[in-house]
């Protein structure tokens, strides 16, 4: 397999991301999706779902640090955290670094993603054994709509696959309204929202859906080199706060933590919310 390559095709199958692979380490069809793990030549181990890149050892820290610490640094309350999707465990790993979080629920539809990640990405799943973490293998949409009392969580993270198949419903106004109800009065939601350039899934519609559910909606980006086009956007939605409203009481704590992180620091956080004209237009921001 020495000259073999993995390629994910995107943007209506007109572009691609390619990685030279040393070995296919694992391949299976779970009830939900095809799960593959490759040993690559340059980006370490690579997890793909239905042929789409999810996690590489080279850059997973960017995505996972960003989702966890941007939300935590702004949050005034942070006792209970919910992550929908995210079966690789990377976002949980970052949240467990905050000792004052009491409960972290991970709701991943496909338990095989969790199990495969435990074998091949132990550095991502290390937080799953923390006593504050509950791993629930079920549909995040049903979970939030049918099982959760209003105000149950302070932070909700949507760490999903693309808006298609079982993840399509994670990008609707109905779902975002259900998240709003599940959040406490000062609650915050973050979600991955695709590439604003290669706008295959209708970014403006996703942000319109968010604006229908939350009074404060913003967007920011971070580079994820294995995702289509590398320029990746995230949504920050809140009942009360803006993305740059860092909690002044957490400054010392975040200052200390950021010395141990590889991507996140508070300067980057503030700057990430300054958007280009292009990005504003793509998300329909006035
Ligand atoms: N960071 C990745 C990305 O953007 O490419 C996402 C990583 S994570 C592995 C995405 C997870 O979302 C998948 O494991 C998938 O099974 C899960 N997922 C998709 N739809 C879901 C749903 N309705 N409820 C819960 N989890 C879901």
Short mmCIF file of C-alpha atoms and ligand atoms in Angstrom, two decimals:
data_model
loop_
_atom_site.label_atom_id
_atom_site.label_comp_id
_atom_site.label_asym_id
_atom_site.label_seq_id
_atom_site.Cartn_x
_atom_site.Cartn_y
_atom_site.Cartn_z
CA UNK A 1 0.00 0.00 0.00
CA UNK A 2 3.04 2.27 -0.11
CA UNK A 3 1.71 4.42 -2.96
CA UNK A 4 -1.89 4.41 -1.84
CA UNK A 5 -3.83 7.59 -1.13
CA UNK A 6 -7.02 8.43 0.71
CA UNK A 7 -9.05 11.14 -1.05
CA UNK A 8 -12.18 12.89 0.14
CA UNK A 9 -14.01 14.57 -2.73
CA UNK A 10 -16.07 17.67 -1.94
CA UNK A 11 -17.62 20.83 -3.39
CA UNK A 12 -19.95 18.81 -5.59
CA UNK A 13 -17.11 16.30 -6.11
CA UNK A 14 -15.01 18.92 -7.94
CA UNK A 15 -12.20 19.26 -5.36
CA UNK A 16 -10.48 16.90 -2.97
CA UNK A 17 -8.30 16.42 0.09
CA UNK A 18 -5.66 13.73 -0.31
CA UNK A 19 -3.37 12.02 2.16
CA UNK A 20 -0.79 9.38 1.37
CA UNK A 21 -1.49 6.37 3.51
CA UNK A 22 0.85 3.79 4.97
CA UNK A 23 -1.85 1.36 6.05
CA UNK A 24 -5.58 0.89 6.50
CA UNK A 25 -5.78 0.15 10.23
CA UNK A 26 -9.50 -0.43 10.55
CA UNK A 27 -12.63 -0.57 8.41
CA UNK A 28 -16.20 -1.43 9.31
CA UNK A 29 -19.81 -0.65 8.45
CA UNK A 30 -21.58 0.37 11.64
CA UNK A 31 -25.39 0.60 11.65
CA UNK A 32 -24.93 4.32 10.92
CA UNK A 33 -21.90 4.76 8.70
CA UNK A 34 -18.65 3.40 7.29
CA UNK A 35 -15.83 3.91 9.76
CA UNK A 36 -12.21 3.83 8.55
CA UNK A 37 -8.94 4.55 10.29
CA UNK A 38 -5.77 5.07 8.27
CA UNK A 39 -2.14 5.39 9.25
CA UNK A 40 -0.97 8.20 6.98
CA UNK A 41 2.47 9.32 6.01
CA UNK A 42 2.27 12.97 7.20
CA UNK A 43 -0.80 13.60 9.33
CA UNK A 44 -0.69 10.64 11.70
CA UNK A 45 -3.76 8.50 12.16
CA UNK A 46 -6.85 9.68 10.30
CA UNK A 47 -10.48 8.82 11.13
CA UNK A 48 -13.02 9.02 8.32
CA UNK A 49 -16.80 8.46 8.39
CA UNK A 50 -18.47 7.62 5.09
CA UNK A 51 -15.24 8.70 3.39
CA UNK A 52 -15.20 12.14 5.05
CA UNK A 53 -12.33 13.28 7.23
CA UNK A 54 -13.15 13.68 10.93
CA UNK A 55 -10.00 13.62 13.03
CA UNK A 56 -6.27 13.55 12.32
CA UNK A 57 -3.52 13.37 14.88
CA UNK A 58 -1.86 16.37 13.25
CA UNK A 59 -4.58 18.98 13.80
CA UNK A 60 -7.31 17.57 16.07
CA UNK A 61 -6.23 19.87 18.90
CA UNK A 62 -7.37 22.98 17.01
CA UNK A 63 -11.00 21.91 16.59
CA UNK A 64 -11.32 20.41 20.06
CA UNK A 65 -9.66 23.24 22.01
CA UNK A 66 -11.64 25.87 20.12
CA UNK A 67 -15.08 24.38 20.79
CA UNK A 68 -14.46 23.74 24.47
CA UNK A 69 -12.49 26.78 25.57
CA UNK A 70 -14.28 29.50 23.57
CA UNK A 71 -17.55 28.45 25.21
CA UNK A 72 -16.07 28.00 28.68
CA UNK A 73 -14.17 31.31 28.64
CA UNK A 74 -17.39 33.25 27.99
CA UNK A 75 -19.78 31.19 30.14
CA UNK A 76 -20.91 32.68 33.45
CA UNK A 77 -22.43 29.34 34.47
CA UNK A 78 -20.72 26.13 33.45
CA UNK A 79 -21.92 23.39 35.80
CA UNK A 80 -23.47 21.19 33.12
CA UNK A 81 -22.16 20.67 29.58
CA UNK A 82 -23.73 18.71 26.73
CA UNK A 83 -21.89 17.62 23.57
CA UNK A 84 -23.95 16.23 20.69
CA UNK A 85 -21.91 14.12 18.25
CA UNK A 86 -18.20 14.23 19.05
CA UNK A 87 -17.79 10.48 19.56
CA UNK A 88 -14.03 10.78 19.08
CA UNK A 89 -13.94 12.30 22.58
CA UNK A 90 -11.72 15.28 21.72
CA UNK A 91 -14.09 17.99 22.97
CA UNK A 92 -14.73 16.06 26.20
CA UNK A 93 -10.97 15.85 26.76
CA UNK A 94 -10.76 19.64 26.65
CA UNK A 95 -13.75 20.23 28.96
CA UNK A 96 -12.43 17.89 31.66
CA UNK A 97 -9.48 20.28 32.00
CA UNK A 98 -11.90 22.59 33.85
CA UNK A 99 -12.30 21.22 37.38
CA UNK A 100 -15.33 23.42 38.13
CA UNK A 101 -17.52 21.70 35.50
CA UNK A 102 -19.73 19.18 37.33
CA UNK A 103 -21.28 17.13 34.55
CA UNK A 104 -20.36 16.47 30.91
CA UNK A 105 -22.84 14.50 28.79
CA UNK A 106 -21.72 13.18 25.40
CA UNK A 107 -24.62 12.15 23.16
CA UNK A 108 -23.20 10.29 20.15
CA UNK A 109 -25.56 8.35 17.87
CA UNK A 110 -22.95 5.76 16.86
CA UNK A 111 -21.35 3.85 19.71
CA UNK A 112 -18.87 2.30 17.25
CA UNK A 113 -17.28 5.73 16.68
CA UNK A 114 -16.60 5.89 20.43
CA UNK A 115 -15.24 2.34 20.58
CA UNK A 116 -13.02 2.69 17.49
CA UNK A 117 -11.71 6.03 18.76
CA UNK A 118 -10.80 4.44 22.11
CA UNK A 119 -8.57 1.96 20.25
CA UNK A 120 -6.95 4.26 17.67
CA UNK A 121 -7.20 7.75 19.20
CA UNK A 122 -6.62 7.16 22.93
CA UNK A 123 -5.21 10.69 23.25
CA UNK A 124 -8.68 11.99 22.25
CA UNK A 125 -10.77 9.62 24.38
CA UNK A 126 -8.70 10.00 27.54
CA UNK A 127 -11.35 12.25 29.13
CA UNK A 128 -14.19 9.74 28.71
CA UNK A 129 -13.19 7.89 31.90
CA UNK A 130 -13.51 11.06 33.99
CA UNK A 131 -16.26 10.44 36.61
CA UNK A 132 -18.12 13.59 35.53
CA UNK A 133 -18.59 12.25 31.99
CA UNK A 134 -21.65 10.28 30.83
CA UNK A 135 -21.51 8.74 27.35
CA UNK A 136 -24.99 8.20 25.90
CA UNK A 137 -25.24 6.46 22.55
CA UNK A 138 -28.43 7.89 21.07
CA UNK A 139 -29.78 10.41 18.59
CA UNK A 140 -29.02 13.94 19.79
CA UNK A 141 -32.23 15.27 18.25
CA UNK A 142 -34.53 12.88 20.12
CA UNK A 143 -32.45 13.35 23.27
CA UNK A 144 -32.87 17.12 23.29
CA UNK A 145 -36.51 17.13 22.17
CA UNK A 146 -37.84 14.31 24.33
CA UNK A 147 -35.64 13.77 27.37
CA UNK A 148 -34.35 17.10 28.56
CA UNK A 149 -36.02 19.52 30.97
CA UNK A 150 -35.79 23.24 30.16
CA UNK A 151 -32.66 24.92 31.49
CA UNK A 152 -30.76 21.65 32.02
CA UNK A 153 -27.41 22.71 30.50
CA UNK A 154 -25.18 25.78 30.65
CA UNK A 155 -23.13 24.94 27.53
CA UNK A 156 -24.17 22.87 24.50
CA UNK A 157 -21.71 21.92 21.75
CA UNK A 158 -22.85 20.51 18.41
CA UNK A 159 -19.86 18.49 17.18
CA UNK A 160 -21.57 16.88 14.24
CA UNK A 161 -20.93 15.48 10.80
CA UNK A 162 -22.13 17.44 7.73
CA UNK A 163 -25.83 18.44 7.52
CA UNK A 164 -27.00 15.26 5.82
CA UNK A 165 -28.54 11.93 6.78
CA UNK A 166 -28.81 11.53 10.57
CA UNK A 167 -27.05 14.87 11.16
CA UNK A 168 -29.34 16.96 8.90
CA UNK A 169 -31.74 17.68 11.76
CA UNK A 170 -28.90 19.11 13.86
CA UNK A 171 -28.90 22.28 11.69
CA UNK A 172 -32.61 23.19 11.72
CA UNK A 173 -34.39 26.04 13.50
CA UNK A 174 -36.55 23.47 15.30
CA UNK A 175 -33.43 21.81 16.75
CA UNK A 176 -31.80 25.14 17.67
CA UNK A 177 -35.00 26.22 19.44
CA UNK A 178 -34.96 22.96 21.39
CA UNK A 179 -31.33 23.68 22.37
CA UNK A 180 -32.35 27.16 23.48
CA UNK A 181 -34.99 25.61 25.78
CA UNK A 182 -32.45 23.10 27.13
CA UNK A 183 -30.06 25.92 28.04
CA UNK A 184 -30.02 27.86 31.32
CA UNK A 185 -30.79 31.63 31.12
CA UNK A 186 -27.14 32.52 30.49
CA UNK A 187 -26.54 29.49 28.28
CA UNK A 188 -24.20 29.26 25.30
CA UNK A 189 -24.23 27.01 22.24
CA UNK A 190 -21.36 26.39 19.80
CA UNK A 191 -21.58 24.40 16.58
CA UNK A 192 -19.36 23.52 13.65
CA UNK A 193 -20.84 25.24 10.57
CA UNK A 194 -18.81 24.16 7.53
CA UNK A 195 -16.67 26.11 5.06
CA UNK A 196 -17.97 29.57 4.04
CA UNK A 197 -16.15 29.44 0.68
CA UNK A 198 -17.19 25.96 -0.41
CA UNK A 199 -20.75 26.58 0.63
CA UNK A 200 -22.24 23.20 -0.19
CA UNK A 201 -24.80 23.10 2.60
CA UNK A 202 -26.26 26.64 2.62
CA UNK A 203 -24.49 28.58 5.35
CA UNK A 204 -26.93 31.50 5.26
CA UNK A 205 -29.83 29.15 5.92
CA UNK A 206 -27.98 27.57 8.86
CA UNK A 207 -27.33 31.02 10.35
CA UNK A 208 -30.93 32.14 9.64
CA UNK A 209 -32.03 29.07 11.60
CA UNK A 210 -29.74 30.03 14.45
CA UNK A 211 -31.01 33.63 14.44
CA UNK A 212 -34.58 32.30 14.61
CA UNK A 213 -33.66 30.60 17.89
CA UNK A 214 -31.13 32.88 19.63
CA UNK A 215 -30.90 36.67 20.14
CA UNK A 216 -27.11 36.65 19.82
CA UNK A 217 -25.51 34.73 16.94
CA UNK A 218 -21.95 35.14 15.70
CA UNK A 219 -19.45 33.21 13.63
CA UNK A 220 -15.72 32.64 13.84
CA UNK A 221 -13.15 30.52 12.06
CA UNK A 222 -10.20 28.29 12.81
CA UNK A 223 -8.05 26.34 10.34
CA UNK A 224 -8.73 22.62 10.22
CA UNK A 225 -6.41 21.37 7.53
CA UNK A 226 -8.11 18.04 6.91
CA UNK A 227 -11.56 19.57 6.34
CA UNK A 228 -12.67 20.75 2.89
CA UNK A 229 -10.77 23.94 2.09
CA UNK A 230 -9.26 24.13 5.60
CA UNK A 231 -11.10 27.41 6.34
CA UNK A 232 -13.62 26.26 8.92
CA UNK A 233 -16.45 28.17 10.52
CA UNK A 234 -18.14 27.79 13.87
CA UNK A 235 -21.28 29.39 15.28
CA UNK A 236 -21.51 31.01 18.70
CA UNK A 237 -25.10 31.46 19.89
CA UNK A 238 -26.27 32.73 23.22
CA UNK A 239 -29.29 34.08 25.05
CA UNK A 240 -27.24 36.91 26.48
CA UNK A 241 -23.58 37.14 25.59
CA UNK A 242 -21.42 37.92 22.60
CA UNK A 243 -18.53 35.72 21.61
CA UNK A 244 -15.99 38.26 22.80
CA UNK A 245 -17.64 38.76 26.24
CA UNK A 246 -14.98 36.79 28.06
CA UNK A 247 -15.91 36.21 31.69
CA UNK A 248 -13.71 38.66 33.65
CA UNK A 249 -13.67 36.30 36.65
CA UNK A 250 -12.00 33.56 34.60
CA UNK A 251 -9.08 35.58 33.25
CA UNK A 252 -6.47 34.26 35.72
CA UNK A 253 -7.66 30.68 35.34
CA UNK A 254 -7.70 30.88 31.53
CA UNK A 255 -4.28 32.57 31.51
CA UNK A 256 -2.86 29.60 33.38
CA UNK A 257 -4.64 26.99 31.28
CA UNK A 258 -3.72 28.55 27.95
CA UNK A 259 -0.03 28.02 28.69
CA UNK A 260 -0.71 24.30 28.45
CA UNK A 261 -2.82 24.46 25.25
CA UNK A 262 -1.56 24.19 21.69
CA UNK A 263 -4.05 26.48 19.88
CA UNK A 264 -6.35 28.40 22.18
CA UNK A 265 -5.41 31.60 23.95
CA UNK A 266 -7.59 34.58 24.83
CA UNK A 267 -5.95 36.91 22.27
CA UNK A 268 -6.76 34.44 19.51
CA UNK A 269 -10.30 34.11 20.92
CA UNK A 270 -11.00 37.86 20.71
CA UNK A 271 -9.52 38.15 17.23
CA UNK A 272 -11.35 35.13 15.81
CA UNK A 273 -14.68 36.96 15.95
CA UNK A 274 -13.50 39.78 13.66
CA UNK A 275 -15.04 38.76 10.33
CA UNK A 276 -14.20 39.67 6.76
CA UNK A 277 -16.87 41.23 4.53
CA UNK A 278 -17.01 37.95 2.64
CA UNK A 279 -17.72 35.87 5.73
CA UNK A 280 -20.37 38.35 6.95
CA UNK A 281 -22.13 38.16 3.61
CA UNK A 282 -22.02 34.37 3.51
CA UNK A 283 -23.78 34.08 6.86
CA UNK A 284 -26.23 36.91 6.08
CA UNK A 285 -24.92 39.23 8.79
CA UNK A 286 -25.95 42.89 8.44
N1 LIG B 1 -15.15 17.15 13.96
C1 LIG B 1 -15.84 16.37 13.02
C2 LIG B 1 -16.17 17.07 11.72
O1 LIG B 1 -16.73 18.18 11.73
O2 LIG B 1 -15.88 16.50 10.70
C3 LIG B 1 -17.00 15.74 13.64
C4 LIG B 1 -16.49 14.69 14.56
S1 LIG B 1 -17.61 13.69 15.33
C5 LIG B 1 -16.83 12.16 14.99
C6 LIG B 1 -19.15 13.75 14.50
C7 LIG B 1 -20.12 12.72 15.08
O3 LIG B 1 -21.46 13.18 14.99
C8 LIG B 1 -20.11 11.37 14.37
O4 LIG B 1 -19.45 10.42 15.17
C9 LIG B 1 -21.58 11.03 14.15
O5 LIG B 1 -21.89 9.69 14.42
C10 LIG B 1 -22.25 12.01 15.11
N2 LIG B 1 -23.65 12.32 14.80
C11 LIG B 1 -24.19 12.58 13.58
N3 LIG B 1 -25.51 12.78 13.69
C12 LIG B 1 -25.81 12.66 15.01
C13 LIG B 1 -27.03 12.76 15.76
N4 LIG B 1 -28.19 13.02 15.17
N5 LIG B 1 -26.97 12.59 17.11
C14 LIG B 1 -25.79 12.32 17.72
N6 LIG B 1 -24.62 12.20 17.06
C15 LIG B 1 -24.62 12.37 15.73
#
